[in-house]
Short mmCIF file of C-alpha atoms and ligand atoms in Angstrom, two decimals:
data_model
loop_
_atom_site.label_atom_id
_atom_site.label_comp_id
_atom_site.label_asym_id
_atom_site.label_seq_id
_atom_site.Cartn_x
_atom_site.Cartn_y
_atom_site.Cartn_z
CA UNK E 38 -16.16 2.13 17.76
CA UNK E 39 -12.71 0.65 18.39
CA UNK E 40 -10.09 2.50 20.41
CA UNK E 41 -6.98 2.85 18.27
CA UNK E 42 -4.10 3.50 20.62
CA UNK E 43 -0.99 5.04 19.18
CA UNK E 44 -0.72 3.47 15.70
CA UNK E 45 2.72 3.53 14.15
CA UNK E 46 3.95 2.92 10.61
CA UNK E 47 7.18 1.02 10.02
CA UNK E 48 8.94 -0.97 7.35
CA UNK E 49 7.65 -4.55 7.15
CA UNK E 50 9.84 -7.38 8.43
CA UNK E 51 9.94 -11.10 7.62
CA UNK E 52 7.91 -11.71 10.79
CA UNK E 53 4.99 -9.69 9.38
CA UNK E 54 4.53 -11.98 6.38
CA UNK E 55 1.67 -14.04 7.84
CA UNK E 56 -0.56 -11.09 8.69
CA UNK E 57 0.28 -9.25 5.47
CA UNK E 58 -0.75 -12.39 3.56
CA UNK E 59 -4.16 -12.35 5.27
CA UNK E 60 -4.62 -8.67 4.39
CA UNK E 61 -3.42 -9.20 0.82
CA UNK E 62 -5.91 -12.03 0.34
CA UNK E 63 -8.71 -9.71 1.48
CA UNK E 64 -7.54 -7.08 -1.00
CA UNK E 65 -7.14 -9.40 -3.99
CA UNK E 66 -10.08 -9.57 -6.40
CA UNK E 67 -8.71 -10.87 -9.68
CA UNK E 68 -6.29 -13.35 -8.17
CA UNK E 69 -6.40 -15.95 -5.42
CA UNK E 70 -3.16 -15.11 -3.66
CA UNK E 71 -1.12 -18.29 -3.25
CA UNK E 72 1.01 -18.68 -0.14
CA UNK E 73 4.15 -19.86 -1.92
CA UNK E 74 4.13 -17.13 -4.57
CA UNK E 75 3.37 -14.56 -1.88
CA UNK E 76 6.30 -15.69 0.28
CA UNK E 77 8.69 -15.52 -2.65
CA UNK E 78 7.53 -12.02 -3.65
CA UNK E 79 7.51 -10.84 -0.03
CA UNK E 80 11.14 -11.85 0.44
CA UNK E 81 12.21 -10.12 -2.76
CA UNK E 82 10.25 -6.97 -2.00
CA UNK E 83 11.86 -6.62 1.43
CA UNK E 84 15.26 -6.70 -0.27
CA UNK E 85 14.44 -4.32 -3.13
CA UNK E 86 15.86 -0.81 -2.89
CA UNK E 87 13.11 0.81 -5.00
CA UNK E 88 10.35 -0.60 -2.83
CA UNK E 89 8.58 0.51 0.33
CA UNK E 90 6.64 -2.27 2.03
CA UNK E 91 5.10 -0.61 5.08
CA UNK E 92 2.85 -1.87 7.86
CA UNK E 93 0.75 -0.01 10.40
CA UNK E 94 1.05 -1.45 13.86
CA UNK E 95 -1.69 -0.95 16.45
CA UNK E 96 -0.74 -2.08 19.94
CA UNK E 97 1.81 -4.53 18.58
CA UNK E 98 -0.48 -6.05 15.93
CA UNK E 99 -0.25 -5.25 12.21
CA UNK E 100 -3.62 -3.97 10.94
CA UNK E 101 -2.71 -2.69 7.49
CA UNK E 102 -0.02 -2.52 4.85
CA UNK E 103 1.09 -0.50 1.85
CA UNK E 104 3.27 -1.60 -1.05
CA UNK E 105 4.77 1.18 -3.16
CA UNK E 106 7.52 1.60 -5.72
CA UNK E 107 9.69 4.50 -6.81
CA UNK E 108 11.70 4.63 -10.01
CA UNK E 109 13.40 7.04 -12.37
CA UNK E 110 11.49 8.61 -15.22
CA UNK E 111 12.72 10.41 -18.30
CA UNK E 112 10.18 13.21 -18.30
CA UNK E 113 9.47 14.09 -14.67
CA UNK E 114 12.89 15.51 -13.76
CA UNK E 115 13.39 12.91 -11.07
CA UNK E 116 11.77 9.80 -9.70
CA UNK E 117 8.07 8.94 -9.67
CA UNK E 118 6.29 6.76 -7.13
CA UNK E 119 3.36 4.39 -7.40
CA UNK E 120 1.15 2.87 -4.74
CA UNK E 121 0.58 -0.73 -5.77
CA UNK E 122 -1.44 -2.08 -2.85
CA UNK E 123 -2.89 -0.62 0.34
CA UNK E 124 -5.23 -2.40 2.71
CA UNK E 125 -6.47 -2.01 6.27
CA UNK E 126 -8.18 -4.82 8.21
CA UNK E 127 -11.96 -4.44 7.78
CA UNK E 128 -12.71 -3.94 11.47
CA UNK E 129 -10.04 -1.22 11.75
CA UNK E 130 -11.12 0.98 8.84
CA UNK E 131 -12.10 4.65 9.18
CA UNK E 132 -9.66 5.20 12.05
CA UNK E 133 -6.99 6.96 10.06
CA UNK E 134 -4.72 3.93 9.54
CA UNK E 135 -4.86 4.13 5.73
CA UNK E 136 -4.08 7.85 5.98
CA UNK E 137 -1.06 7.06 8.18
CA UNK E 138 0.27 4.58 5.63
CA UNK E 139 -0.16 7.05 2.77
CA UNK E 140 1.47 9.88 4.70
CA UNK E 141 4.49 7.74 5.51
CA UNK E 142 4.85 6.59 1.89
CA UNK E 143 4.57 10.22 0.72
CA UNK E 144 7.36 11.24 3.08
CA UNK E 145 9.57 8.42 1.80
CA UNK E 146 8.76 9.27 -1.83
CA UNK E 147 9.71 12.91 -1.23
CA UNK E 148 12.95 11.79 0.40
CA UNK E 149 13.71 9.75 -2.73
CA UNK E 150 13.20 12.83 -4.89
CA UNK E 151 9.92 11.68 -6.41
CA UNK E 152 7.90 14.28 -8.31
CA UNK E 153 4.51 12.62 -7.92
CA UNK E 154 2.70 9.63 -6.51
CA UNK E 155 0.19 7.83 -8.71
CA UNK E 156 -2.04 4.79 -8.28
CA UNK E 157 -4.94 2.93 -9.83
CA UNK E 158 -8.09 2.17 -7.89
CA UNK E 159 -11.46 0.59 -8.49
CA UNK E 160 -12.89 0.82 -4.97
CA UNK E 161 -11.22 3.57 -3.00
CA UNK E 162 -11.88 6.84 -4.85
CA UNK E 163 -13.23 8.60 -1.76
CA UNK E 164 -10.21 7.59 0.31
CA UNK E 165 -7.67 8.85 -2.23
CA UNK E 166 -9.61 12.07 -2.81
CA UNK E 167 -9.57 12.64 0.94
CA UNK E 168 -5.79 12.15 0.80
CA UNK E 169 -5.50 14.93 -1.79
CA UNK E 170 -5.28 12.79 -4.96
CA UNK E 171 -7.26 13.65 -8.08
CA UNK E 172 -8.50 11.57 -11.00
CA UNK E 173 -6.00 12.21 -13.76
CA UNK E 174 -5.92 9.25 -16.17
CA UNK E 175 -7.62 5.99 -17.09
CA UNK E 176 -6.18 2.65 -16.06
CA UNK E 177 -5.78 0.01 -18.79
CA UNK E 178 -4.65 -3.54 -18.20
CA UNK E 179 -4.29 -6.87 -19.96
CA UNK E 180 -4.12 -10.07 -17.94
CA UNK E 181 -1.19 -12.30 -18.89
C1 COA F 431 -9.02 2.12 1.31
C2 COA F 431 -8.55 1.80 2.74
C3 COA F 431 -7.10 1.35 2.70
C4 COA F 431 -8.69 3.05 3.59
O1 COA F 431 -8.14 2.79 4.87
P1 COA F 431 -8.78 3.43 6.18
O2 COA F 431 -7.86 3.19 7.31
O3 COA F 431 -10.18 2.96 6.36
O4 COA F 431 -8.82 4.97 5.79
P2 COA F 431 -8.79 6.22 6.77
O5 COA F 431 -9.52 5.91 8.03
O6 COA F 431 -7.40 6.69 6.92
O7 COA F 431 -9.63 7.26 5.92
C5 COA F 431 -9.18 8.60 5.73
C6 COA F 431 -10.29 9.35 5.02
O8 COA F 431 -10.55 8.79 3.73
C7 COA F 431 -11.95 8.84 3.45
N1 COA F 431 -12.49 7.49 3.37
C8 COA F 431 -11.87 6.33 3.72
N2 COA F 431 -12.66 5.26 3.47
C9 COA F 431 -13.80 5.76 2.95
C10 COA F 431 -15.01 5.17 2.51
N3 COA F 431 -15.20 3.83 2.52
N4 COA F 431 -16.01 5.98 2.06
C11 COA F 431 -15.85 7.32 2.03
N5 COA F 431 -14.70 7.95 2.45
C12 COA F 431 -13.70 7.18 2.90
C13 COA F 431 -12.58 9.61 4.61
O9 COA F 431 -12.56 11.00 4.30
C14 COA F 431 -11.62 9.29 5.73
O10 COA F 431 -11.63 10.25 6.78
P3 COA F 431 -12.83 10.17 7.90
O11 COA F 431 -12.94 8.74 8.35
O12 COA F 431 -12.33 11.10 8.97
O13 COA F 431 -14.08 10.64 7.22
C15 COA F 431 -9.46 0.71 3.38
O14 COA F 431 -10.80 1.12 3.29
C16 COA F 431 -9.30 -0.67 2.72
O15 COA F 431 -8.44 -1.44 3.08
N6 COA F 431 -10.20 -0.96 1.75
C17 COA F 431 -10.20 -2.25 1.07
C18 COA F 431 -8.99 -2.39 0.17
C19 COA F 431 -8.93 -1.29 -0.87
O16 COA F 431 -9.91 -0.91 -1.51
N7 COA F 431 -7.70 -0.78 -1.04
C20 COA F 431 -7.40 0.18 -2.06
C21 COA F 431 -7.11 -0.55 -3.31
S1 COA F 431 -6.53 0.52 -4.55
#
């Protein structure tokens, strides 16, 4: 069992790109994440005002990240937020780092006036249920 000393969640910086790329590649199933496309998206996401790109730092090393978006809706009487990606390094799982990332995103979503947080998952039902999320809808997609 690893000792996890004082993890902290913060907004990602340009310097975190390399380690976030490694984590994103571990998360990706459908796509092989290409470095150049990743770098371009990473730069744009850091600059986007509707986006939270968060990392969890353990002893000065990034061990997980979360990418989430918040936007206005017409029916929810405010904004709504979506978790797009969340990943923790395999050897650091089950130490509460994913929970820290989710809690920080939830706080930011509340501060933005969001009425709910939603997400799609194929592999992490137990994690999201432990975080208080419930299965509410089916996820459809079409690859372009
Ligand atoms: C999903 C993921 C981000 C969770 O991160 P994590 O740091 O391991 O999660 P936490 O330690 O904060 O888990 C909090 C709680 O969620 C539940 N949980 C987490 N992972 C679980 C698992 N594999 N099986 C059952 N319950 C799990 C547990 O109740 C856990 O609390 P506990 O360890 O005290 O029992 C991580 O497992 C991961 O990166 N998985 C691969 C990528 C992925 O599937 N991402 C989600 C895509 S939608």
